[in-house]
Amino acid sequence: MTDFPAMATGRDGRFLNRTEMLGAVALALMIFVLLPLALDPFRLNLFGKYLTYAFVAVGLVLCWGAGGILSLGQGVFFGLGGYALAMFLKLEASTPEATKIQSTPGIPDFMDWNQITALPGWWQPFHSLSFTIVAVVAVPVIFAFIIGTAMFRRRVGGVYFSIITQAVAAILTILIIGQQGYTGGVNGITDLRTLKGWDIRTDEAKTILYFVNGALLFACLALAQFVRRSKLGRILIAMRDREDRVRFSGYDVASFKIFVFCLGAGFAAIGGAMFTLQVGFMSPSFVGIVPSIEMVIFCAVGGRNSILGAVWGTLLVNWAKTSFSESFPELWQFGMGALFIAVVLVFPDGLAGLWKQHVEPWIGRLKPRRPAPQPAE
Amino acid sequence: MFADYSWGELLSIFAMQGFAGLILFSVFVLMALGLAIIFGQMGVINMAHGEFMILGAYVTYLVSRLFESYAPALFGIYFFIAMALAFVVAGALGMLVEWALIRRLYKRPLDTLLATWGLSLILQQLFRTVFGAREVGVTIPQWMMGSLPLTDTIEVPINGLFVMALAMGISAAIYVLMFRSRWGLQVRAVVANRTMADAVGINTERTDRLTFGIGCGVAGVAGAAFTMIGSTGPTSGQLYIVDTFLVVVFGGAGSLIGTIASAFSISQAQSILEFFLSGSMAKVLTLLAVVGILMVRPQGLFALKLRK
């Protein structure tokens, strides 16, 4: 196993050391200054969409890079968060006036198409924005808690955990597609218009949402850094490398795993909700196995041990995907496959590893030389 | 939900659905056997398993087209040649992949998952470039079409019977290979204790490569068998991969009998539920039950007692 960067263990007592500070500032400049200045509203919205996947990738750094548990079902949590918000927005868009041509006005259009005449009970609470905001995070986290508890208490781990989370992603996708009348089926929940009367489809709204998204992402990054630096983060790494020893030392390994899995799920859910807001729909194509594995590769390309790397990886892969697949769809598919293989075989630490090997020494040379600190002994 | 049917009708329903379940079972067994060898014995997660199956299906398609154009008289037997060829082609590609990719990753099972997923993307695009995005189907020889009537209400399609026979034949062959041959003994020795197997003079590298190759070859044969009951497209393989992994995990990785037993229970559950519920709900319920049972019995139905 590769070493988790020593700086992450926080032995120097600061929240961020100098290099991490530099990285965070560079990312903030990129997201809040450079991209908004350089891109037109359409492209900016596109990057906003990429950034919603970065929430998932950061959660994966904690679960997979630090904790050693690889979830192939992060799309489930992304989707649950996204669907929760989409349900609220859909109800708001389905006022009796807006839907008066339907046979039963006042319910979402896809329900009307599927001969459902009354709003199902479990949709009712989503009339309330405050309930929805709680549900966006709570539903996926509770779901993750149930899966995590059932699995980690029984000491299911490693490969088996990955396969089962994958099956969960498959189950949820089939369920959403099959229950068309309640979920919008394969099209998903579309035609979302306003958030508490604020039109989310205008360029201005999309730009504002982009900045909100960026701010939320930095909040999540800060939380992730806090976890990594804390004692919990060190236990996670110890668990990843030698689970038995941690267990024999008296730690309740399962609880730590459940916690970090729930945290990753919560991050993914926030990303999903922001995705719904910025893109204006939510569909099962973001829930299933293929998107879930793609999210893992965003994290792997960025570097599974680096939370900032995960954001860069997500941006880079998605940007490359959009620009290549527009002009060379065939080449892109080959390129994506080659990228998976290359990351695993050649760059297990992803972009962050390249950064540490090549850029940091160079930055180190720029810094004014100070006498090397003497060892304490 | 049973009240609407008479006893005789119910019996026919269960017989017909049971038989459909048996065909599904054969398909699951064919898919899962190759994976049971690779995942169960070697611990490698091969996400490209579905693509190896599709490769076998495309080989069969090519052979059928060749026979149609150049040897129409022998068309009745083309399938057996296609099957052998599918085994060889998929197996050879498997060994190549093992050499180029898998052998570097034996210590990192989660990374084999990502790497083979990348491989599956490449293979899918390759199929799409060579054969086009549309699904292709083969012409089934005359003797395989039609069905055998058993009673007035129950009849049995012949191609289904053929797939069943094939599944049984291949299971038997793999049983002999794994438990009655010198090579099988070596594989099991390497699985049980790689270092020790190496020390007593087993060529572990060659054993690994052959094991992976045979697993992929069996996948190719499974793909050839699929062409008898459905059509083939570049992304068909992805549809099966989760089911296949669940079958292997549910049965208990490392146990071939477990794989067969779990394929049987999953396919029967799904096929019988399918009649009373929608297809998607039947699938959801079956998968949920499997996941639920796996949480109670994480090692699967027939776990091998291993000292780790």
XYZ file of C-alpha atoms in Angstrom:
685
model
C 0.000 0.000 0.000
C 1.124 3.515 -0.691
C 1.701 5.773 2.230
C -0.958 8.217 3.041
C 0.883 11.542 2.805
C 2.573 12.171 6.098
C 1.351 15.741 6.072
C -2.176 14.471 6.432
C -1.518 13.128 9.866
C -1.257 16.635 11.221
C 1.733 16.128 13.412
C 2.766 19.713 12.863
C -0.385 20.895 14.627
C -1.628 23.149 11.857
C -4.857 22.607 9.930
C -3.085 23.005 6.600
C 0.641 23.001 6.059
C 2.285 25.324 3.580
C 1.937 23.086 0.507
C -1.648 22.198 1.297
C -2.441 25.864 1.783
C -0.892 26.593 -1.603
C -2.945 23.824 -3.213
C -6.186 25.008 -1.620
C -5.572 28.609 -2.688
C -4.777 27.475 -6.230
C -7.996 25.463 -6.371
C -10.021 28.348 -4.953
C -8.528 30.736 -7.510
C -9.343 28.280 -10.276
C -12.939 27.746 -9.177
C -13.940 31.202 -7.996
C -11.890 33.517 -10.227
C -10.370 31.879 -13.262
C -13.262 29.739 -14.493
C -15.996 32.388 -14.047
C -13.842 34.954 -15.853
C -12.782 32.699 -18.688
C -16.020 30.866 -19.490
C -19.376 31.881 -20.880
C -22.449 31.003 -18.758
C -23.059 27.759 -20.653
C -19.512 26.440 -20.112
C -19.500 27.666 -16.538
C -22.664 25.691 -15.885
C -20.923 22.670 -17.391
C -18.021 23.050 -14.975
C -20.556 23.500 -12.187
C -21.927 20.104 -13.160
C -18.420 18.586 -13.018
C -17.907 20.071 -9.574
C -20.989 18.247 -8.291
C -19.184 14.987 -9.087
C -16.207 16.270 -7.125
C -18.294 15.959 -3.947
C -18.538 12.245 -4.652
C -14.821 11.980 -5.414
C -13.877 13.703 -2.145
C -16.121 11.284 -0.251
C -14.383 8.430 -2.052
C -10.952 9.692 -1.005
C -12.059 9.300 2.608
C -13.755 5.906 2.120
C -11.353 4.318 -0.326
C -8.040 6.140 -0.070
C -8.067 6.508 3.681
C -10.456 3.791 4.816
C -9.703 1.173 2.185
C -13.387 0.479 1.493
C -14.230 0.887 -2.168
C -17.895 1.615 -2.736
C -19.081 1.055 -6.280
C -22.478 2.434 -5.388
C -21.789 6.104 -4.773
C -24.206 6.857 -7.610
C -26.939 5.615 -5.284
C -26.282 8.393 -2.783
C -25.704 10.992 -5.494
C -29.024 9.930 -6.987
C -30.957 9.816 -3.714
C -29.830 13.346 -2.857
C -30.594 14.522 -6.359
C -34.002 12.860 -6.433
C -34.975 14.295 -3.047
C -34.415 17.828 -4.295
C -35.922 17.038 -7.699
C -39.122 15.888 -5.980
C -39.445 19.218 -4.206
C -38.761 21.191 -7.384
C -41.156 19.034 -9.374
C -43.962 19.569 -6.872
C -43.313 23.288 -7.034
C -43.476 23.180 -10.837
C -46.706 21.154 -10.781
C -49.126 23.762 -9.506
C -52.765 23.184 -10.482
C -52.522 26.163 -12.879
C -49.355 24.941 -14.600
C -50.765 21.442 -15.056
C -54.364 22.271 -15.848
C -54.359 20.367 -19.142
C -53.788 17.083 -17.242
C -56.679 14.843 -16.313
C -55.773 15.377 -12.650
C -54.128 18.799 -12.298
C -51.701 19.449 -9.466
C -49.628 16.286 -9.671
C -46.333 15.824 -11.561
C -46.884 15.232 -15.281
C -45.313 11.765 -15.402
C -47.752 10.539 -12.748
C -50.612 11.790 -14.868
C -49.221 9.945 -17.908
C -49.108 6.750 -15.858
C -52.730 6.998 -14.748
C -51.921 7.846 -11.165
C -54.615 10.177 -9.874
C -53.393 11.158 -6.429
C -49.998 12.196 -5.117
C -48.450 9.170 -3.334
C -48.091 9.573 0.418
C -44.298 9.471 0.424
C -44.215 12.417 -1.972
C -46.308 14.604 0.370
C -43.556 15.773 2.766
C -41.535 17.067 -0.173
C -43.896 20.036 -0.412
C -41.779 21.534 2.367
C -38.378 22.986 1.518
C -36.977 22.543 5.014
C -37.994 18.890 5.052
C -36.415 18.450 1.624
C -33.119 20.014 2.675
C -32.947 17.658 5.633
C -33.986 14.713 3.477
C -31.345 15.451 0.824
C -28.648 14.519 3.317
C -30.567 12.388 5.806
C -32.095 9.836 3.431
C -28.808 8.811 1.771
C -26.933 8.848 5.085
C -29.541 6.660 6.763
C -29.450 4.338 3.774
C -25.655 4.219 3.951
C -25.899 3.585 7.681
C -28.167 0.588 7.109
C -25.934 -0.883 4.404
C -22.779 -0.100 6.365
C -24.084 -1.555 9.601
C -25.320 -4.720 7.943
C -22.027 -5.216 6.134
C -19.301 -4.021 8.471
C -20.812 -5.517 11.616
C -20.677 -8.865 9.811
C -17.123 -8.073 8.734
C -17.951 -8.045 5.053
C -15.202 -6.067 3.450
C -12.933 -5.519 0.525
C -14.069 -7.023 -2.714
C -17.341 -8.364 -1.320
C -18.355 -4.938 -0.130
C -17.670 -3.505 -3.596
C -19.735 -6.154 -5.333
C -22.665 -5.733 -2.967
C -22.693 -1.934 -3.289
C -22.679 -2.504 -7.033
C -25.696 -4.773 -6.713
C -27.442 -2.091 -4.641
C -26.823 0.404 -7.449
C -28.291 -2.073 -9.929
C -31.334 -2.684 -7.712
C -32.083 1.009 -7.277
C -31.755 1.685 -11.009
C -34.106 -1.155 -11.908
C -36.547 0.025 -9.246
C -36.552 3.630 -10.475
C -36.986 2.591 -14.092
C -39.632 0.005 -13.261
C -41.801 2.256 -11.061
C -42.372 4.829 -13.750
C -45.524 6.286 -12.228
C -43.799 7.195 -8.979
C -40.308 8.077 -10.127
C -40.523 9.298 -13.708
C -38.989 6.068 -14.987
C -36.076 6.162 -17.369
C -36.557 9.856 -18.203
C -36.234 10.804 -14.570
C -37.728 13.917 -13.045
C -37.492 16.627 -15.665
C -38.731 20.117 -16.411
C -37.772 21.674 -13.079
C -38.307 25.416 -13.031
C -38.196 27.345 -9.796
C -36.837 27.137 -6.271
C -39.257 28.947 -3.952
C -40.308 31.132 -6.875
C -36.717 31.820 -8.023
C -36.283 30.800 -11.653
C -33.287 28.430 -11.756
C -33.133 28.325 -15.555
C -31.732 31.814 -16.166
C -28.027 32.416 -16.780
C -27.875 34.608 -13.715
C -29.362 31.925 -11.479
C -26.980 29.345 -12.893
C -23.982 31.563 -12.164
C -25.166 32.113 -8.597
C -25.720 28.363 -8.176
C -22.208 27.752 -9.482
C -20.748 29.897 -6.708
C -23.002 28.294 -4.069
C -21.848 24.928 -5.348
C -18.196 25.977 -5.100
C -18.677 27.267 -1.571
C -20.371 24.040 -0.493
C -17.555 22.059 -2.058
C -14.993 23.997 -0.035
C -17.046 23.401 3.101
C -16.940 19.674 2.364
C -13.206 19.867 1.640
C -12.657 21.542 4.987
C -14.683 18.865 6.732
C -12.769 16.145 4.900
C -9.460 17.742 5.874
C -10.663 17.954 9.474
C -11.502 14.238 9.464
C -8.196 13.347 7.853
C -6.206 15.336 10.373
C -8.102 14.049 13.365
C -7.362 10.923 15.314
C -10.201 9.308 13.367
C -8.286 9.852 10.139
C -5.237 8.127 11.547
C -7.312 5.187 12.761
C -8.826 4.889 9.294
C -5.399 4.653 7.700
C -4.244 2.166 10.289
C -7.349 0.123 9.592
C -6.771 0.190 5.868
C -3.253 -1.140 6.285
C -3.651 -3.600 9.169
C -7.254 -4.040 10.134
C -6.681 -6.905 12.528
C -4.103 -5.050 14.571
C -6.453 -2.094 15.002
C -9.211 -4.441 16.091
C -6.967 -6.227 18.542
C -5.909 -2.876 19.952
C -9.471 -2.508 21.127
C -10.938 -0.209 18.494
C -14.409 -0.906 17.179
C -13.394 -1.134 13.526
C -16.944 -1.429 12.176
C -18.092 1.877 13.690
C -15.251 3.794 12.052
C -16.014 2.223 8.706
C -19.733 2.938 9.031
C -18.997 6.545 9.950
C -16.730 7.213 7.002
C -19.092 5.438 4.616
C -21.988 7.613 5.854
C -19.837 10.731 5.494
C -18.995 9.815 1.899
C -22.685 9.191 1.242
C -23.565 12.601 2.681
C -21.008 14.335 0.438
C -22.326 12.474 -2.599
C -25.883 13.465 -1.697
C -25.026 17.170 -1.517
C -23.371 16.802 -4.917
C -26.498 15.132 -6.273
C -28.769 17.903 -4.991
C -26.515 20.586 -6.492
C -26.502 18.622 -9.745
C -30.304 18.679 -9.869
C -30.368 22.413 -9.223
C -27.790 23.295 -11.855
C -28.718 20.863 -14.584
C -32.469 21.036 -14.061
C -33.278 17.329 -13.982
C -32.396 14.043 -12.310
C -32.536 10.626 -13.936
C -31.584 6.998 -13.243
C -28.612 7.365 -15.591
C -26.695 8.983 -12.694
C -27.534 6.233 -10.227
C -26.396 2.993 -11.802
C -23.186 1.029 -11.995
C -21.538 2.814 -14.905
C -21.718 6.337 -13.408
C -20.713 4.962 -10.003
C -17.560 3.405 -11.423
C -16.841 6.569 -13.400
C -16.939 8.514 -10.139
C -14.359 6.124 -8.718
C -12.094 6.820 -11.667
C -12.394 10.592 -11.145
C -11.089 9.982 -7.661
C -8.379 7.596 -8.853
C -7.123 9.956 -11.548
C -6.886 12.786 -9.066
C -5.189 10.554 -6.554
C -7.025 8.375 -4.099
C -5.100 9.822 -1.177
C -5.557 13.488 -1.872
C -8.801 15.384 -1.343
C -7.677 18.311 -3.492
C -6.422 15.883 -6.114
C -9.874 14.337 -6.322
C -11.348 17.709 -7.295
C -8.689 18.309 -9.948
C -9.113 14.774 -11.249
C -12.864 15.206 -11.555
C -12.524 18.504 -13.389
C -9.850 17.216 -15.725
C -11.485 13.900 -16.667
C -14.880 15.489 -17.228
C -13.473 18.375 -19.196
C -11.491 15.963 -21.365
C -14.537 13.752 -21.760
C -16.718 16.619 -22.937
C -14.182 18.086 -25.323
C -13.012 14.760 -26.798
C -16.332 13.000 -26.987
C -17.775 15.934 -28.916
C -15.310 15.467 -31.767
C -14.001 11.892 -31.416
C -16.552 9.705 -29.603
C -14.737 6.496 -30.589
C -11.315 7.663 -29.504
C -12.729 8.873 -26.240
C -14.079 5.461 -25.350
C -10.677 3.906 -26.050
C -8.996 6.744 -24.173
C -11.208 6.297 -21.135
C -10.409 2.575 -21.048
C -6.697 3.250 -21.392
C -6.953 5.854 -18.635
C -8.411 3.283 -16.206
C -5.612 0.857 -16.967
C -2.875 3.479 -16.883
C -4.006 4.910 -13.570
C -3.999 1.489 -11.975
C -0.741 0.230 -13.455
C 1.396 3.334 -13.770
C 0.013 6.110 -11.536
C -1.635 4.509 -8.512
C -1.404 7.887 -6.776
C -2.910 9.795 -9.672
C -2.310 13.467 -10.339
C -1.552 14.091 -6.686
C 1.280 11.573 -6.903
C 2.743 13.309 -9.948
C 2.435 16.603 -8.121
C 4.281 15.283 -5.104
C 7.031 13.718 -7.183
C 7.660 16.459 -9.691
C 6.140 19.777 -8.703
C 6.733 19.837 -4.973
C 10.499 19.353 -5.140
C 10.565 22.229 -7.580
C 8.511 24.435 -5.241
C 10.769 23.323 -2.427
C 13.750 24.727 -4.283
C 12.038 28.091 -4.652
C 11.535 28.430 -0.922
C 14.246 30.310 1.000
C 16.629 27.845 2.553
C 16.368 27.422 6.277
C 18.576 25.308 8.504
C 17.201 21.790 8.653
C 15.377 21.161 11.946
C 17.354 18.981 14.320
C 15.775 15.680 15.349
C 14.224 15.902 18.808
C 16.337 13.154 20.347
C -52.999 -13.784 -6.420
C -53.480 -17.504 -6.973
C -57.284 -17.334 -6.748
C -57.770 -16.507 -10.426
C -56.219 -19.758 -11.651
C -57.397 -23.363 -11.451
C -55.114 -26.067 -10.080
C -54.318 -27.411 -13.526
C -53.442 -23.950 -14.799
C -51.283 -23.251 -11.781
C -49.426 -26.480 -12.309
C -48.771 -25.605 -15.952
C -47.669 -22.128 -14.946
C -45.214 -23.494 -12.456
C -43.993 -26.079 -14.929
C -43.536 -23.530 -17.723
C -41.983 -20.907 -15.464
C -39.911 -23.596 -13.843
C -38.641 -24.597 -17.250
C -37.962 -20.987 -18.248
C -36.130 -20.806 -14.955
C -34.079 -23.839 -15.938
C -32.989 -22.122 -19.152
C -32.107 -18.999 -17.188
C -30.283 -21.279 -14.774
C -28.218 -22.763 -17.607
C -27.363 -19.281 -18.808
C -26.337 -18.230 -15.294
C -24.255 -21.375 -14.868
C -22.453 -20.805 -18.158
C -21.751 -17.177 -17.271
C -20.782 -17.869 -13.705
C -18.531 -20.900 -14.180
C -15.830 -18.891 -15.905
C -16.064 -16.225 -13.254
C -16.095 -18.797 -10.468
C -12.754 -20.032 -11.740
C -11.245 -16.552 -12.063
C -12.791 -14.831 -9.047
C -13.374 -17.838 -6.839
C -10.021 -19.479 -7.362
C -7.722 -16.581 -8.168
C -9.478 -13.711 -6.370
C -9.284 -11.508 -9.446
C -12.327 -9.344 -10.123
C -12.728 -9.507 -13.868
C -15.184 -6.782 -14.827
C -14.491 -7.567 -18.485
C -15.994 -11.035 -18.106
C -19.128 -9.926 -19.942
C -17.006 -8.694 -22.831
C -15.250 -12.049 -23.098
C -18.698 -13.600 -23.427
C -19.655 -11.127 -26.123
C -16.399 -11.938 -27.896
C -17.505 -15.584 -28.013
C -20.878 -14.499 -29.333
C -19.279 -12.452 -32.121
C -16.995 -15.349 -33.040
C -20.092 -17.528 -33.366
C -21.730 -14.867 -35.510
C -18.702 -14.726 -37.810
C -18.525 -18.517 -38.125
C -22.234 -18.719 -38.923
C -21.832 -16.098 -41.651
C -18.834 -17.972 -43.087
C -20.723 -21.261 -43.199
C -23.724 -19.557 -44.739
C -21.626 -18.173 -47.574
C -19.088 -20.960 -48.182
C -20.440 -24.258 -46.801
C -24.222 -24.146 -46.602
C -24.341 -27.958 -46.636
C -22.566 -28.162 -43.309
C -24.631 -25.403 -41.722
C -26.252 -27.824 -39.291
C -23.015 -28.380 -37.421
C -21.424 -24.948 -37.605
C -22.295 -24.259 -34.007
C -19.909 -26.861 -32.619
C -17.008 -25.432 -34.575
C -18.005 -21.941 -33.506
C -18.053 -23.003 -29.877
C -14.577 -24.485 -30.036
C -13.300 -21.399 -31.799
C -14.984 -19.127 -29.249
C -13.205 -21.010 -26.487
C -9.836 -20.686 -28.188
C -10.168 -17.000 -29.102
C -11.528 -15.873 -25.722
C -9.035 -18.072 -23.912
C -6.096 -16.717 -25.900
C -7.163 -13.145 -25.262
C -7.567 -14.030 -21.600
C -4.010 -15.311 -21.392
C -2.742 -12.205 -23.132
C -4.613 -10.022 -20.656
C -3.269 -12.017 -17.750
C 0.258 -11.534 -19.024
C -0.105 -7.831 -19.780
C -2.297 -6.709 -16.918
C -3.529 -9.094 -14.269
C -0.245 -10.613 -13.122
C 0.936 -7.195 -11.975
C -2.115 -6.795 -9.744
C -2.490 -10.046 -7.779
C -1.774 -8.237 -4.540
C -4.320 -5.477 -5.228
C -7.696 -7.093 -5.949
C -9.640 -3.820 -5.919
C -7.331 -2.460 -8.590
C -7.968 -5.444 -10.864
C -11.550 -4.262 -10.799
C -10.675 -0.815 -12.165
C -8.167 -2.103 -14.697
C -10.500 -4.752 -16.092
C -13.289 -2.184 -16.221
C -11.018 -0.126 -18.433
C -10.377 -3.223 -20.522
C -14.107 -3.766 -20.868
C -14.556 -0.202 -22.157
C -11.865 -0.774 -24.760
C -13.336 -4.109 -25.855
C -16.826 -2.622 -26.096
C -15.608 0.145 -28.341
C -13.654 -2.378 -30.375
C -16.813 -4.427 -30.933
C -18.679 -1.264 -31.846
C -16.016 -0.243 -34.357
C -15.745 -3.675 -35.971
C -19.311 -4.975 -35.868
C -21.307 -1.737 -35.625
C -23.520 -0.521 -32.801
C -26.530 -2.570 -33.869
C -27.308 -5.946 -32.381
C -26.546 -8.958 -34.532
C -28.205 -12.355 -34.455
C -27.210 -15.723 -35.907
C -29.363 -18.030 -37.966
C -30.226 -21.054 -35.872
C -29.826 -24.399 -37.701
C -33.071 -26.097 -38.658
C -32.802 -28.924 -36.112
C -32.668 -26.535 -33.179
C -35.854 -24.658 -33.977
C -39.316 -25.553 -32.766
C -40.325 -27.146 -29.525
C -41.324 -30.473 -28.025
C -44.927 -30.621 -26.770
C -45.032 -32.464 -23.432
C -48.734 -32.008 -22.597
C -51.476 -29.783 -24.061
C -50.335 -26.764 -22.086
C -46.638 -27.419 -21.579
C -44.078 -27.326 -24.346
C -40.329 -27.190 -24.330
C -38.225 -25.202 -26.825
C -35.387 -27.238 -28.309
C -32.776 -24.495 -28.222
C -33.482 -24.165 -24.496
C -32.846 -27.878 -24.072
C -29.629 -27.499 -26.032
C -28.385 -24.680 -23.802
C -29.239 -26.796 -20.772
C -27.317 -29.758 -22.118
C -24.394 -27.493 -22.887
C -24.382 -26.071 -19.366
C -24.356 -29.553 -17.908
C -21.600 -30.690 -20.236
C -19.364 -27.741 -19.440
C -19.973 -28.026 -15.697
C -18.974 -31.682 -15.877
C -15.874 -30.855 -17.905
C -14.808 -28.199 -15.434
C -15.442 -30.541 -12.532
C -13.168 -33.134 -14.093
C -10.576 -30.487 -14.896
C -10.555 -29.000 -11.407
C -10.925 -32.088 -9.257
C -9.705 -35.030 -11.330
C -6.741 -33.643 -13.252
C -3.192 -32.821 -12.333
C -3.682 -29.252 -13.481
C -6.732 -28.811 -11.225
C -4.684 -30.040 -8.310
C -2.025 -27.448 -9.096
C -4.607 -24.674 -9.322
C -6.086 -25.607 -5.978
C -2.643 -25.804 -4.460
C -1.718 -22.339 -5.735
C -4.999 -20.941 -4.397
C -4.530 -22.519 -1.007
C -0.967 -21.381 -0.524
C 0.919 -19.660 -3.290
C 4.304 -19.579 -1.599
C 4.199 -23.215 -0.623
C 3.003 -24.280 -4.063
C 5.915 -22.365 -5.551
C 8.300 -24.054 -3.140
C 7.219 -27.573 -4.080
C 7.948 -26.810 -7.710
C 4.621 -25.818 -9.186
C 5.054 -23.212 -11.875
C 2.622 -20.725 -10.335
C 2.966 -18.202 -13.124
C 1.968 -20.706 -15.763
C -0.839 -22.048 -13.587
C -2.250 -18.550 -13.114
C -2.106 -17.805 -16.812
C -3.801 -21.064 -17.751
C -6.468 -20.642 -15.093
C -7.298 -17.160 -16.275
C -7.267 -18.314 -19.884
C -9.620 -21.218 -19.211
C -11.984 -18.974 -17.237
C -12.141 -16.569 -20.163
C -12.491 -19.442 -22.621
C -15.526 -20.733 -20.727
C -16.946 -17.209 -20.900
C -16.467 -17.351 -24.668
C -18.399 -20.625 -24.864
C -21.155 -19.065 -22.751
C -21.318 -16.235 -25.266
C -21.581 -18.724 -28.114
C -24.485 -20.393 -26.311
C -26.232 -17.031 -25.853
C -26.487 -16.526 -29.573
C -28.911 -19.458 -29.595
C -31.405 -17.604 -27.414
C -30.819 -13.898 -28.016
C -29.040 -11.278 -30.071
C -25.641 -9.709 -29.388
C -24.674 -6.045 -29.146
C -21.455 -4.313 -28.076
C -22.748 -3.509 -24.582
C -24.728 -6.705 -23.912
C -21.967 -7.984 -21.652
C -22.467 -5.230 -19.111
C -26.052 -6.335 -18.539
C -24.925 -9.636 -17.108
C -21.897 -8.736 -15.072
C -23.671 -7.852 -11.812
C -25.882 -10.922 -11.961
C -22.861 -13.084 -12.603
C -20.875 -11.683 -9.692
C -23.853 -12.084 -7.389
C -24.263 -15.700 -8.458
C -20.623 -16.432 -7.683
C -20.563 -14.518 -4.392
C -23.913 -15.927 -3.297
C -22.757 -19.452 -3.913
C -19.575 -18.879 -1.990
C -16.502 -17.928 -3.945
C -14.256 -20.885 -4.488
C -17.022 -23.455 -4.484
C -18.140 -24.668 -7.906
C -21.077 -26.613 -6.420
C -22.103 -23.439 -4.604
C -22.029 -21.519 -7.876
C -24.390 -24.034 -9.462
C -26.702 -24.098 -6.443
C -26.888 -20.309 -6.270
C -27.483 -20.027 -10.022
C -30.358 -22.457 -9.557
C -32.022 -20.646 -6.659
C -31.617 -17.172 -8.185
C -32.925 -18.202 -11.591
C -35.911 -20.120 -10.197
C -36.865 -17.302 -7.836
C -36.688 -14.743 -10.606
C -38.529 -16.819 -13.180
C -41.416 -17.754 -10.869
C -41.773 -14.235 -9.443
C -41.721 -12.865 -12.969
C -45.045 -14.460 -13.755
C -46.859 -12.791 -10.888
C -45.070 -9.435 -10.826
C -43.524 -7.262 -13.479
C -40.126 -8.401 -14.732
C -38.320 -5.519 -13.109
C -39.951 -6.051 -9.712
C -39.120 -9.759 -9.865
C -35.506 -8.857 -10.485
C -35.463 -6.273 -7.699
C -36.951 -8.720 -5.204
C -34.561 -11.489 -6.200
C -31.500 -9.249 -5.979
C -32.696 -7.811 -2.663
C -33.136 -11.306 -1.266
C -29.647 -12.247 -2.436
C -28.110 -9.116 -0.903
C -30.087 -9.727 2.295
C -28.901 -13.308 2.589
C -25.330 -12.244 1.835
C -25.463 -9.829 4.753
C -26.420 -12.685 7.054
C -24.035 -15.173 5.480
C -21.234 -13.056 4.015
C -19.273 -16.063 2.837
C -22.092 -17.301 0.637
C -24.086 -20.508 0.665
C -21.245 -22.985 0.359
C -18.238 -21.363 1.923
C -14.948 -23.170 1.832
C -13.344 -23.401 5.216
C -10.136 -21.484 4.708
C -7.526 -20.464 7.185
C -6.421 -16.938 6.388
